[in-house]
mmCIF file with all atom_site columns, C-alpha atoms in Angstrom:
data_model
loop_
_atom_site.group_PDB
_atom_site.id
_atom_site.type_symbol
_atom_site.label_atom_id
_atom_site.label_alt_id
_atom_site.label_comp_id
_atom_site.label_asym_id
_atom_site.label_entity_id
_atom_site.label_seq_id
_atom_site.pdbx_PDB_ins_code
_atom_site.Cartn_x
_atom_site.Cartn_y
_atom_site.Cartn_z
_atom_site.occupancy
_atom_site.B_iso_or_equiv
_atom_site.pdbx_formal_charge
_atom_site.auth_seq_id
_atom_site.auth_comp_id
_atom_site.auth_asym_id
_atom_site.auth_atom_id
_atom_site.pdbx_PDB_model_num
ATOM 1   C CA . PRO L 1 1   ? 22.314  8.659   5.832   1.00 0.00 ? 24  PRO L CA 1
ATOM 2   C CA . THR L 1 2   ? 20.100  5.674   4.938   1.00 0.00 ? 25  THR L CA 1
ATOM 3   C CA . GLN L 1 3   ? 19.902  4.799   8.642   1.00 0.00 ? 26  GLN L CA 1
ATOM 4   C CA . CYS L 1 4   ? 18.248  8.164   9.343   1.00 0.00 ? 27  CYS L CA 1
ATOM 5   C CA . LEU L 1 5   ? 15.468  7.870   6.746   1.00 0.00 ? 28  LEU L CA 1
ATOM 6   C CA . HIS L 1 6   ? 11.980  8.077   8.277   1.00 0.00 ? 29  HIS L CA 1
ATOM 7   C CA . PRO L 1 7   ? 9.394   7.688   5.474   1.00 0.00 ? 30  PRO L CA 1
ATOM 8   C CA . VAL L 1 8   ? 6.161   9.670   5.668   1.00 0.00 ? 31  VAL L CA 1
ATOM 9   C CA . GLY L 1 9   ? 3.896   6.756   4.760   1.00 0.00 ? 32  GLY L CA 1
ATOM 10  C CA . HIS L 1 10  ? 3.014   4.884   1.601   1.00 0.00 ? 33  HIS L CA 1
ATOM 11  C CA . TRP L 1 11  ? 0.017   7.061   0.676   1.00 0.00 ? 34  TRP L CA 1
ATOM 12  C CA . PHE L 1 12  ? 2.471   9.383   -1.044  1.00 0.00 ? 35  PHE L CA 1
ATOM 13  C CA . GLU L 1 13  ? 3.806   6.761   -3.469  1.00 0.00 ? 36  GLU L CA 1
ATOM 14  C CA . ILE L 1 14  ? 1.050   7.223   -6.076  1.00 0.00 ? 37  ILE L CA 1
ATOM 15  C CA . PRO L 1 15  ? 0.743   11.041  -5.643  1.00 0.00 ? 38  PRO L CA 1
ATOM 16  C CA . ASN L 1 16  ? 4.527   11.165  -6.122  1.00 0.00 ? 39  ASN L CA 1
ATOM 17  C CA . LEU L 1 17  ? 4.042   9.585   -9.562  1.00 0.00 ? 40  LEU L CA 1
ATOM 18  C CA . LEU L 1 18  ? 1.813   12.555  -10.374 1.00 0.00 ? 41  LEU L CA 1
ATOM 19  C CA . ARG L 1 19  ? 4.188   15.177  -9.010  1.00 0.00 ? 42  ARG L CA 1
ATOM 20  C CA . ASN L 1 20  ? 7.514   13.865  -10.298 1.00 0.00 ? 43  ASN L CA 1
ATOM 21  C CA . GLY L 1 21  ? 6.269   13.434  -13.859 1.00 0.00 ? 44  GLY L CA 1
ATOM 22  C CA . LEU L 1 22  ? 6.756   9.657   -14.009 1.00 0.00 ? 45  LEU L CA 1
ATOM 23  C CA . LEU L 1 23  ? 3.096   8.885   -14.712 1.00 0.00 ? 46  LEU L CA 1
ATOM 24  C CA . ALA L 1 24  ? 3.023   11.574  -17.397 1.00 0.00 ? 47  ALA L CA 1
ATOM 25  C CA . ARG L 1 25  ? 6.062   9.997   -19.089 1.00 0.00 ? 48  ARG L CA 1
ATOM 26  C CA . LEU L 1 26  ? 4.522   6.527   -18.885 1.00 0.00 ? 49  LEU L CA 1
ATOM 27  C CA . LEU L 1 27  ? 1.312   7.752   -20.504 1.00 0.00 ? 50  LEU L CA 1
ATOM 28  C CA . ASP L 1 28  ? 3.335   9.575   -23.146 1.00 0.00 ? 51  ASP L CA 1
ATOM 29  C CA . GLU L 1 29  ? 5.290   6.443   -24.019 1.00 0.00 ? 52  GLU L CA 1
ATOM 30  C CA . ARG L 1 30  ? 2.317   4.085   -23.693 1.00 0.00 ? 53  ARG L CA 1
ATOM 31  C CA . PRO L 1 31  ? -0.954  5.958   -24.388 1.00 0.00 ? 54  PRO L CA 1
ATOM 32  C CA . GLN L 1 32  ? -2.839  2.651   -24.113 1.00 0.00 ? 55  GLN L CA 1
ATOM 33  C CA . LEU L 1 33  ? -1.967  2.360   -20.388 1.00 0.00 ? 56  LEU L CA 1
ATOM 34  C CA . ARG L 1 34  ? -5.195  2.128   -18.379 1.00 0.00 ? 57  ARG L CA 1
ATOM 35  C CA . HIS L 1 35  ? -4.351  0.308   -15.152 1.00 0.00 ? 58  HIS L CA 1
ATOM 36  C CA . LEU L 1 36  ? -1.564  0.060   -12.570 1.00 0.00 ? 59  LEU L CA 1
ATOM 37  C CA . MET L 1 37  ? -0.861  -2.486  -9.855  1.00 0.00 ? 60  MET L CA 1
ATOM 38  C CA . LEU L 1 38  ? 0.545   -1.232  -6.550  1.00 0.00 ? 61  LEU L CA 1
ATOM 39  C CA . HIS L 1 39  ? 1.935   -3.625  -3.938  1.00 0.00 ? 62  HIS L CA 1
ATOM 40  C CA . ASN L 1 40  ? 4.187   -3.636  -0.897  1.00 0.00 ? 63  ASN L CA 1
ATOM 41  C CA . ILE L 1 41  ? 7.716   -4.902  -1.490  1.00 0.00 ? 64  ILE L CA 1
ATOM 42  C CA . ASP L 1 42  ? 7.208   -7.468  1.300   1.00 0.00 ? 65  ASP L CA 1
ATOM 43  C CA . THR L 1 43  ? 4.158   -8.996  -0.446  1.00 0.00 ? 66  THR L CA 1
ATOM 44  C CA . VAL L 1 44  ? 6.559   -11.182 -2.373  1.00 0.00 ? 67  VAL L CA 1
ATOM 45  C CA . GLY L 1 45  ? 3.929   -13.486 -3.919  1.00 0.00 ? 68  GLY L CA 1
ATOM 46  C CA . ALA L 1 46  ? 2.126   -10.675 -5.779  1.00 0.00 ? 69  ALA L CA 1
ATOM 47  C CA . ASP L 1 47  ? 2.372   -10.635 -9.560  1.00 0.00 ? 70  ASP L CA 1
ATOM 48  C CA . LEU L 1 48  ? 0.485   -9.270  -12.586 1.00 0.00 ? 71  LEU L CA 1
ATOM 49  C CA . ASP L 1 49  ? -2.234  -11.921 -12.548 1.00 0.00 ? 72  ASP L CA 1
ATOM 50  C CA . PRO L 1 50  ? -4.362  -11.490 -15.715 1.00 0.00 ? 73  PRO L CA 1
ATOM 51  C CA . ALA L 1 51  ? -7.447  -13.001 -14.026 1.00 0.00 ? 74  ALA L CA 1
ATOM 52  C CA . LEU L 1 52  ? -7.329  -10.422 -11.220 1.00 0.00 ? 75  LEU L CA 1
ATOM 53  C CA . LEU L 1 53  ? -6.751  -7.613  -13.720 1.00 0.00 ? 76  LEU L CA 1
ATOM 54  C CA . GLY L 1 54  ? -9.782  -8.834  -15.667 1.00 0.00 ? 77  GLY L CA 1
ATOM 55  C CA . LEU L 1 55  ? -11.879 -8.956  -12.494 1.00 0.00 ? 78  LEU L CA 1
ATOM 56  C CA . HIS L 1 56  ? -10.801 -5.423  -11.578 1.00 0.00 ? 79  HIS L CA 1
ATOM 57  C CA . MET L 1 57  ? -11.767 -4.191  -15.047 1.00 0.00 ? 80  MET L CA 1
ATOM 58  C CA . ALA L 1 58  ? -15.085 -6.063  -15.054 1.00 0.00 ? 81  ALA L CA 1
ATOM 59  C CA . GLN L 1 59  ? -16.111 -4.652  -11.658 1.00 0.00 ? 82  GLN L CA 1
ATOM 60  C CA . GLY L 1 60  ? -15.416 -1.128  -12.877 1.00 0.00 ? 83  GLY L CA 1
ATOM 61  C CA . GLY L 1 61  ? -14.092 0.325   -9.620  1.00 0.00 ? 84  GLY L CA 1
ATOM 62  C CA . CYS L 1 62  ? -11.416 2.966   -9.220  1.00 0.00 ? 85  CYS L CA 1
ATOM 63  C CA . LEU L 1 63  ? -9.362  0.855   -6.776  1.00 0.00 ? 86  LEU L CA 1
ATOM 64  C CA . THR L 1 64  ? -9.527  -2.907  -6.208  1.00 0.00 ? 87  THR L CA 1
ATOM 65  C CA . PHE L 1 65  ? -7.781  -4.087  -3.037  1.00 0.00 ? 88  PHE L CA 1
ATOM 66  C CA . GLU L 1 66  ? -6.647  -7.662  -2.443  1.00 0.00 ? 89  GLU L CA 1
ATOM 67  C CA . VAL L 1 67  ? -7.271  -9.168  0.997   1.00 0.00 ? 90  VAL L CA 1
ATOM 68  C CA . ILE L 1 68  ? -6.500  -12.578 2.509   1.00 0.00 ? 91  ILE L CA 1
ATOM 69  C CA . ALA L 1 69  ? -8.078  -14.646 5.287   1.00 0.00 ? 92  ALA L CA 1
ATOM 70  C CA . ARG L 1 70  ? -6.471  -13.521 8.535   1.00 0.00 ? 93  ARG L CA 1
ATOM 71  C CA . ARG L 1 71  ? -4.072  -15.558 10.655  1.00 0.00 ? 94  ARG L CA 1
ATOM 72  C CA . ILE L 1 72  ? -2.977  -14.577 14.135  1.00 0.00 ? 95  ILE L CA 1
ATOM 73  C CA . GLU L 1 73  ? 0.416   -13.348 12.901  1.00 0.00 ? 96  GLU L CA 1
ATOM 74  C CA . ASP L 1 74  ? -1.155  -10.924 10.404  1.00 0.00 ? 97  ASP L CA 1
ATOM 75  C CA . ARG L 1 75  ? -0.853  -7.446  11.870  1.00 0.00 ? 98  ARG L CA 1
ATOM 76  C CA . GLY L 1 76  ? -1.751  -4.118  10.257  1.00 0.00 ? 99  GLY L CA 1
ATOM 77  C CA . GLY L 1 77  ? -5.500  -3.790  9.962   1.00 0.00 ? 100 GLY L CA 1
ATOM 78  C CA . GLY L 1 78  ? -8.130  -5.393  7.798   1.00 0.00 ? 101 GLY L CA 1
ATOM 79  C CA . LEU L 1 79  ? -11.508 -5.237  6.112   1.00 0.00 ? 102 LEU L CA 1
ATOM 80  C CA . ALA L 1 80  ? -14.384 -3.794  8.148   1.00 0.00 ? 103 ALA L CA 1
ATOM 81  C CA . ARG L 1 81  ? -17.743 -2.072  7.844   1.00 0.00 ? 104 ARG L CA 1
ATOM 82  C CA . VAL L 1 82  ? -17.651 1.465   9.248   1.00 0.00 ? 105 VAL L CA 1
ATOM 83  C CA . ASN L 1 83  ? -20.873 3.528   9.272   1.00 0.00 ? 106 ASN L CA 1
ATOM 84  C CA . GLY L 1 84  ? -22.279 1.234   6.605   1.00 0.00 ? 107 GLY L CA 1
ATOM 85  C CA . ARG L 1 85  ? -19.246 1.520   4.282   1.00 0.00 ? 108 ARG L CA 1
ATOM 86  C CA . ILE L 1 86  ? -16.955 -1.439  3.628   1.00 0.00 ? 109 ILE L CA 1
ATOM 87  C CA . ARG L 1 87  ? -13.400 -0.185  3.937   1.00 0.00 ? 110 ARG L CA 1
ATOM 88  C CA . LEU L 1 88  ? -9.933  -1.058  5.152   1.00 0.00 ? 111 LEU L CA 1
ATOM 89  C CA . VAL L 1 89  ? -9.126  -0.041  8.712   1.00 0.00 ? 112 VAL L CA 1
ATOM 90  C CA . GLU L 1 90  ? -5.565  0.361   9.939   1.00 0.00 ? 113 GLU L CA 1
ATOM 91  C CA . GLY L 1 91  ? -4.531  -1.281  13.203  1.00 0.00 ? 114 GLY L CA 1
ATOM 92  C CA . LEU L 1 92  ? -3.285  2.145   14.328  1.00 0.00 ? 115 LEU L CA 1
ATOM 93  C CA . THR L 1 93  ? -6.868  3.429   14.448  1.00 0.00 ? 116 THR L CA 1
ATOM 94  C CA . MET L 1 94  ? -8.167  0.791   16.839  1.00 0.00 ? 117 MET L CA 1
ATOM 95  C CA . PRO L 1 95  ? -8.627  1.612   20.527  1.00 0.00 ? 118 PRO L CA 1
ATOM 96  C CA . ARG L 1 96  ? -7.314  -1.796  21.621  1.00 0.00 ? 119 ARG L CA 1
ATOM 97  C CA . GLU L 1 97  ? -4.676  -3.915  19.926  1.00 0.00 ? 120 GLU L CA 1
ATOM 98  C CA . GLU L 1 98  ? -6.735  -7.085  20.253  1.00 0.00 ? 121 GLU L CA 1
ATOM 99  C CA . ASP L 1 99  ? -9.681  -5.546  18.325  1.00 0.00 ? 122 ASP L CA 1
ATOM 100 C CA . GLU L 1 100 ? -7.768  -6.181  15.113  1.00 0.00 ? 123 GLU L CA 1
ATOM 101 C CA . PHE L 1 101 ? -8.309  -9.940  15.533  1.00 0.00 ? 124 PHE L CA 1
ATOM 102 C CA . ASN L 1 102 ? -12.072 -9.471  15.200  1.00 0.00 ? 125 ASN L CA 1
ATOM 103 C CA . LEU L 1 103 ? -11.533 -8.711  11.488  1.00 0.00 ? 126 LEU L CA 1
ATOM 104 C CA . SER L 1 104 ? -11.764 -11.776 9.236   1.00 0.00 ? 127 SER L CA 1
ATOM 105 C CA . TYR L 1 105 ? -9.688  -10.442 6.336   1.00 0.00 ? 128 TYR L CA 1
ATOM 106 C CA . TYR L 1 106 ? -6.208  -8.965  6.366   1.00 0.00 ? 129 TYR L CA 1
ATOM 107 C CA . ASN L 1 107 ? -5.162  -6.091  4.130   1.00 0.00 ? 130 ASN L CA 1
ATOM 108 C CA . SER L 1 108 ? -2.379  -7.189  1.774   1.00 0.00 ? 131 SER L CA 1
ATOM 109 C CA . MET L 1 109 ? -2.334  -3.629  0.321   1.00 0.00 ? 132 MET L CA 1
ATOM 110 C CA . THR L 1 110 ? -1.990  -4.925  -3.249  1.00 0.00 ? 133 THR L CA 1
ATOM 111 C CA . THR L 1 111 ? -4.152  -2.535  -5.274  1.00 0.00 ? 134 THR L CA 1
ATOM 112 C CA . TRP L 1 112 ? -5.328  -2.498  -8.880  1.00 0.00 ? 135 TRP L CA 1
ATOM 113 C CA . ILE L 1 113 ? -5.764  1.106   -10.026 1.00 0.00 ? 136 ILE L CA 1
ATOM 114 C CA . ASP L 1 114 ? -7.870  2.517   -12.854 1.00 0.00 ? 137 ASP L CA 1
ATOM 115 C CA . VAL L 1 115 ? -5.680  5.443   -13.960 1.00 0.00 ? 138 VAL L CA 1
ATOM 116 C CA . GLU L 1 116 ? -8.455  7.585   -15.457 1.00 0.00 ? 139 GLU L CA 1
ATOM 117 C CA . LYS L 1 117 ? -10.749 7.183   -12.452 1.00 0.00 ? 140 LYS L CA 1
ATOM 118 C CA . LEU L 1 118 ? -7.960  7.932   -9.996  1.00 0.00 ? 141 LEU L CA 1
ATOM 119 C CA . LEU L 1 119 ? -7.019  11.088  -11.892 1.00 0.00 ? 142 LEU L CA 1
ATOM 120 C CA . LYS L 1 120 ? -10.679 12.120  -11.724 1.00 0.00 ? 143 LYS L CA 1
ATOM 121 C CA . VAL L 1 121 ? -10.658 11.629  -7.938  1.00 0.00 ? 144 VAL L CA 1
ATOM 122 C CA . PHE L 1 122 ? -7.688  14.017  -7.787  1.00 0.00 ? 145 PHE L CA 1
ATOM 123 C CA . GLY L 1 123 ? -9.507  16.455  -10.070 1.00 0.00 ? 146 GLY L CA 1
ATOM 124 C CA . LEU L 1 124 ? -7.073  15.912  -12.937 1.00 0.00 ? 147 LEU L CA 1
ATOM 125 C CA . THR L 1 125 ? -6.990  14.717  -16.531 1.00 0.00 ? 148 THR L CA 1
ATOM 126 C CA . ARG L 1 126 ? -4.080  13.244  -18.473 1.00 0.00 ? 149 ARG L CA 1
ATOM 127 C CA . ALA L 1 127 ? -3.429  16.644  -20.013 1.00 0.00 ? 150 ALA L CA 1
ATOM 128 C CA . ASP L 1 128 ? -3.212  18.258  -16.547 1.00 0.00 ? 151 ASP L CA 1
ATOM 129 C CA . LEU L 1 129 ? -0.195  16.128  -15.593 1.00 0.00 ? 152 LEU L CA 1
ATOM 130 C CA . ALA L 1 130 ? 2.057   18.576  -17.444 1.00 0.00 ? 153 ALA L CA 1
ATOM 131 C CA . ASN L 1 131 ? 0.864   21.394  -15.157 1.00 0.00 ? 154 ASN L CA 1
ATOM 132 C CA . GLU L 1 132 ? 3.119   21.051  -12.100 1.00 0.00 ? 155 GLU L CA 1
ATOM 133 C CA . GLU L 1 133 ? 1.377   23.779  -10.129 1.00 0.00 ? 156 GLU L CA 1
ATOM 134 C CA . LYS L 1 134 ? -2.088  22.267  -10.615 1.00 0.00 ? 157 LYS L CA 1
ATOM 135 C CA . VAL L 1 135 ? -0.865  18.768  -9.784  1.00 0.00 ? 158 VAL L CA 1
ATOM 136 C CA . ALA L 1 136 ? 0.854   19.953  -6.607  1.00 0.00 ? 159 ALA L CA 1
ATOM 137 C CA . ALA L 1 137 ? -2.256  21.848  -5.485  1.00 0.00 ? 160 ALA L CA 1
ATOM 138 C CA . THR L 1 138 ? -4.595  18.907  -6.031  1.00 0.00 ? 161 THR L CA 1
ATOM 139 C CA . VAL L 1 139 ? -2.239  16.508  -4.226  1.00 0.00 ? 162 VAL L CA 1
ATOM 140 C CA . ARG L 1 140 ? -2.156  18.877  -1.230  1.00 0.00 ? 163 ARG L CA 1
ATOM 141 C CA . HIS L 1 141 ? -5.968  19.122  -1.335  1.00 0.00 ? 164 HIS L CA 1
ATOM 142 C CA . MET L 1 142 ? -6.343  15.331  -1.341  1.00 0.00 ? 165 MET L CA 1
ATOM 143 C CA . SER L 1 143 ? -3.683  14.937  1.331   1.00 0.00 ? 166 SER L CA 1
ATOM 144 C CA . ALA L 1 144 ? -5.690  17.186  3.656   1.00 0.00 ? 167 ALA L CA 1
ATOM 145 C CA . LYS L 1 145 ? -8.560  14.664  3.501   1.00 0.00 ? 168 LYS L CA 1
ATOM 146 C CA . MET L 1 146 ? -6.341  11.812  4.674   1.00 0.00 ? 169 MET L CA 1
ATOM 147 C CA . PRO L 1 147 ? -5.708  11.112  8.372   1.00 0.00 ? 170 PRO L CA 1
ATOM 148 C CA . THR L 1 148 ? -2.172  11.418  9.688   1.00 0.00 ? 171 THR L CA 1
ATOM 149 C CA . TYR L 1 149 ? -0.790  8.876   12.143  1.00 0.00 ? 172 TYR L CA 1
ATOM 150 C CA . VAL L 1 150 ? 1.983   9.618   14.608  1.00 0.00 ? 173 VAL L CA 1
ATOM 151 C CA . THR L 1 151 ? 4.079   6.600   15.597  1.00 0.00 ? 174 THR L CA 1
ATOM 152 C CA . LEU L 1 152 ? 6.910   6.498   18.112  1.00 0.00 ? 175 LEU L CA 1
ATOM 153 C CA . LYS L 1 153 ? 9.912   4.381   17.149  1.00 0.00 ? 176 LYS L CA 1
ATOM 154 C CA . ASP L 1 154 ? 13.477  3.722   18.204  1.00 0.00 ? 177 ASP L CA 1
ATOM 155 C CA . VAL L 1 155 ? 16.090  4.241   15.489  1.00 0.00 ? 178 VAL L CA 1
ATOM 156 C CA . LYS L 1 156 ? 19.696  3.116   15.695  1.00 0.00 ? 179 LYS L CA 1
ATOM 157 C CA . LYS L 1 157 ? 22.488  5.437   14.620  1.00 0.00 ? 180 LYS L CA 1
ATOM 158 C CA . ARG L 1 158 ? 25.673  3.454   13.914  1.00 0.00 ? 181 ARG L CA 1
ATOM 159 C CA . TRP L 1 159 ? 28.818  5.525   14.247  1.00 0.00 ? 182 TRP L CA 1
ATOM 160 C CA . GLY L 1 160 ? 31.259  2.729   13.389  1.00 0.00 ? 183 GLY L CA 1
ATOM 161 C CA . HIS L 1 161 ? 33.970  1.044   15.471  1.00 0.00 ? 184 HIS L CA 1
ATOM 162 C CA . GLY L 1 162 ? 31.275  -0.776  17.438  1.00 0.00 ? 185 GLY L CA 1
ATOM 163 C CA . GLN L 1 163 ? 29.584  2.447   18.583  1.00 0.00 ? 186 GLN L CA 1
ATOM 164 C CA . GLU L 1 164 ? 25.861  3.056   18.149  1.00 0.00 ? 187 GLU L CA 1
ATOM 165 C CA . ASP L 1 165 ? 23.118  5.123   19.754  1.00 0.00 ? 188 ASP L CA 1
ATOM 166 C CA . ILE L 1 166 ? 19.372  4.541   19.861  1.00 0.00 ? 189 ILE L CA 1
ATOM 167 C CA . TYR L 1 167 ? 17.166  7.602   19.401  1.00 0.00 ? 190 TYR L CA 1
ATOM 168 C CA . PRO L 1 168 ? 13.405  7.844   19.930  1.00 0.00 ? 191 PRO L CA 1
ATOM 169 C CA . VAL L 1 169 ? 11.753  9.423   16.886  1.00 0.00 ? 192 VAL L CA 1
ATOM 170 C CA . ALA L 1 170 ? 8.220   10.484  15.994  1.00 0.00 ? 193 ALA L CA 1
ATOM 171 C CA . GLN L 1 171 ? 7.161   9.376   12.523  1.00 0.00 ? 194 GLN L CA 1
ATOM 172 C CA . PHE L 1 172 ? 4.234   11.047  10.731  1.00 0.00 ? 195 PHE L CA 1
ATOM 173 C CA . GLU L 1 173 ? 2.476   8.808   8.232   1.00 0.00 ? 196 GLU L CA 1
ATOM 174 C CA . LYS L 1 174 ? -0.407  8.829   5.764   1.00 0.00 ? 197 LYS L CA 1
ATOM 175 C CA . LEU L 1 175 ? -1.472  5.376   4.600   1.00 0.00 ? 198 LEU L CA 1
ATOM 176 C CA . TRP L 1 176 ? -2.805  4.254   1.221   1.00 0.00 ? 199 TRP L CA 1
ATOM 177 C CA . SER L 1 177 ? -5.559  2.038   2.662   1.00 0.00 ? 200 SER L CA 1
ATOM 178 C CA . ASP L 1 178 ? -7.369  5.132   3.976   1.00 0.00 ? 201 ASP L CA 1
ATOM 179 C CA . MET L 1 179 ? -8.348  5.903   0.381   1.00 0.00 ? 202 MET L CA 1
ATOM 180 C CA . THR L 1 180 ? -11.101 3.343   1.007   1.00 0.00 ? 203 THR L CA 1
ATOM 181 C CA . ALA L 1 181 ? -12.719 5.736   3.509   1.00 0.00 ? 204 ALA L CA 1
ATOM 182 C CA . LEU L 1 182 ? -13.236 8.538   0.978   1.00 0.00 ? 205 LEU L CA 1
ATOM 183 C CA . PRO L 1 183 ? -16.808 8.565   -0.394  1.00 0.00 ? 206 PRO L CA 1
ATOM 184 C CA . GLU L 1 184 ? -15.678 9.801   -3.817  1.00 0.00 ? 207 GLU L CA 1
ATOM 185 C CA . VAL L 1 185 ? -13.398 6.760   -4.358  1.00 0.00 ? 208 VAL L CA 1
ATOM 186 C CA . ASP L 1 186 ? -15.159 3.661   -5.733  1.00 0.00 ? 209 ASP L CA 1
ATOM 187 C CA . CYS L 1 187 ? -13.338 0.777   -4.009  1.00 0.00 ? 210 CYS L CA 1
ATOM 188 C CA . ARG L 1 188 ? -13.760 -2.960  -4.497  1.00 0.00 ? 211 ARG L CA 1
ATOM 189 C CA . PHE L 1 189 ? -12.250 -5.859  -2.552  1.00 0.00 ? 212 PHE L CA 1
ATOM 190 C CA . VAL L 1 190 ? -11.279 -9.355  -3.614  1.00 0.00 ? 213 VAL L CA 1
ATOM 191 C CA . VAL L 1 191 ? -10.120 -12.295 -1.480  1.00 0.00 ? 214 VAL L CA 1
ATOM 192 C CA . VAL L 1 192 ? -6.961  -13.905 -2.892  1.00 0.00 ? 215 VAL L CA 1
ATOM 193 C CA . PRO L 1 193 ? -5.028  -17.035 -1.848  1.00 0.00 ? 216 PRO L CA 1
ATOM 194 C CA . ARG L 1 194 ? -2.716  -16.628 1.136   1.00 0.00 ? 217 ARG L CA 1
ATOM 195 C CA . LEU L 1 195 ? 0.355   -17.567 -0.906  1.00 0.00 ? 218 LEU L CA 1
ATOM 196 C CA . ARG L 1 196 ? -0.280  -14.519 -3.092  1.00 0.00 ? 219 ARG L CA 1
ATOM 197 C CA . GLY L 1 197 ? -1.177  -12.026 -0.386  1.00 0.00 ? 220 GLY L CA 1
ATOM 198 C CA . GLN L 1 198 ? 0.803   -12.785 2.757   1.00 0.00 ? 221 GLN L CA 1
ATOM 199 C CA . GLN L 1 199 ? 3.773   -10.621 3.671   1.00 0.00 ? 222 GLN L CA 1
ATOM 200 C CA . LEU L 1 200 ? 7.319   -11.533 4.595   1.00 0.00 ? 223 LEU L CA 1
ATOM 201 C CA . LYS L 1 201 ? 8.348   -8.971  7.191   1.00 0.00 ? 224 LYS L CA 1
ATOM 202 C CA . ASP L 1 202 ? 10.871  -10.788 9.364   1.00 0.00 ? 225 ASP L CA 1
ATOM 203 C CA . GLN L 1 203 ? 13.659  -13.345 9.011   1.00 0.00 ? 226 GLN L CA 1
ATOM 204 C CA . ALA L 1 204 ? 11.926  -15.433 11.696  1.00 0.00 ? 227 ALA L CA 1
ATOM 205 C CA . GLN L 1 205 ? 9.158   -16.176 9.160   1.00 0.00 ? 228 GLN L CA 1
ATOM 206 C CA . LEU L 1 206 ? 11.498  -17.873 6.681   1.00 0.00 ? 229 LEU L CA 1
ATOM 207 C CA . ASP L 1 207 ? 11.262  -21.353 8.200   1.00 0.00 ? 230 ASP L CA 1
ATOM 208 C CA . GLY L 1 208 ? 7.448   -21.231 8.141   1.00 0.00 ? 231 GLY L CA 1
ATOM 209 C CA . TRP L 1 209 ? 7.511   -20.022 4.527   1.00 0.00 ? 232 TRP L CA 1
ATOM 210 C CA . LEU L 1 210 ? 9.684   -22.978 3.555   1.00 0.00 ? 233 LEU L CA 1
ATOM 211 C CA . ARG L 1 211 ? 7.373   -25.464 5.286   1.00 0.00 ? 234 ARG L CA 1
ATOM 212 C CA . ASP L 1 212 ? 3.972   -24.125 4.140   1.00 0.00 ? 235 ASP L CA 1
ATOM 213 C CA . GLY L 1 213 ? 4.817   -23.908 0.439   1.00 0.00 ? 236 GLY L CA 1
ATOM 214 C CA . SER L 1 214 ? 5.203   -20.124 0.235   1.00 0.00 ? 237 SER L CA 1
ATOM 215 C CA . ALA L 1 215 ? 8.857   -20.284 -0.811  1.00 0.00 ? 238 ALA L CA 1
ATOM 216 C CA . ALA L 1 216 ? 8.070   -22.792 -3.585  1.00 0.00 ? 239 ALA L CA 1
ATOM 217 C CA . TYR L 1 217 ? 5.177   -20.590 -4.776  1.00 0.00 ? 240 TYR L CA 1
ATOM 218 C CA . VAL L 1 218 ? 7.426   -17.538 -5.099  1.00 0.00 ? 241 VAL L CA 1
ATOM 219 C CA . GLU L 1 219 ? 10.131  -19.643 -6.759  1.00 0.00 ? 242 GLU L CA 1
ATOM 220 C CA . ASN L 1 220 ? 7.651   -20.689 -9.447  1.00 0.00 ? 243 ASN L CA 1
ATOM 221 C CA . LEU L 1 221 ? 6.510   -17.154 -10.289 1.00 0.00 ? 244 LEU L CA 1
ATOM 222 C CA . CYS L 1 222 ? 9.352   -16.558 -12.711 1.00 0.00 ? 245 CYS L CA 1
ATOM 223 C CA . SER L 1 223 ? 12.821  -17.590 -13.802 1.00 0.00 ? 246 SER L CA 1
ATOM 224 C CA . TRP L 1 224 ? 15.481  -16.299 -11.421 1.00 0.00 ? 247 TRP L CA 1
ATOM 225 C CA . GLY L 1 225 ? 18.882  -15.249 -12.706 1.00 0.00 ? 248 GLY L CA 1
#
């Protein structure tokens, strides 16, 4: 079954915390909780850097996104000015693939989140998180403001005994970076070192990571069991 999973996009990860009660439980257990950090699993150099948390708090935004200086292998959108607003633009939105390389900064997707301000964007308070019906309605309302991308992909179905089929599928996605396009969301952006923000998406990148110091940087983040 795991080979047939087609996720609907990472925008839903934070709204899911609202709907499944996890954020409510966290706030119950730790009433002092004010901020969250969201990052992609392939941004392996990201950690809870106290200096970046302090910068996020000092700037006072709802969301603070980390970006890195772009290299040619960085694919997936970047920082741009659209109709006078600085925001993140997904590569999927661009009319030509090569237009992405005109953007100087790549979107690492690591985001520092002010919990109270995000709840306000959704039209909620901490007390509202116990109201499943209200939470579901406000998530649907916010979801309607977000663009939906349709991507075509090939998915393998392995039957065993050396047999497999490849099926074309259409995947519908909403992406977290599009929160930066909403006028009611106060977004800030900070440039971080490449070793912190670059993503490891393919085994072919491992040799480069070993040579440029990325592997040593990740190794030094913590003690590994």
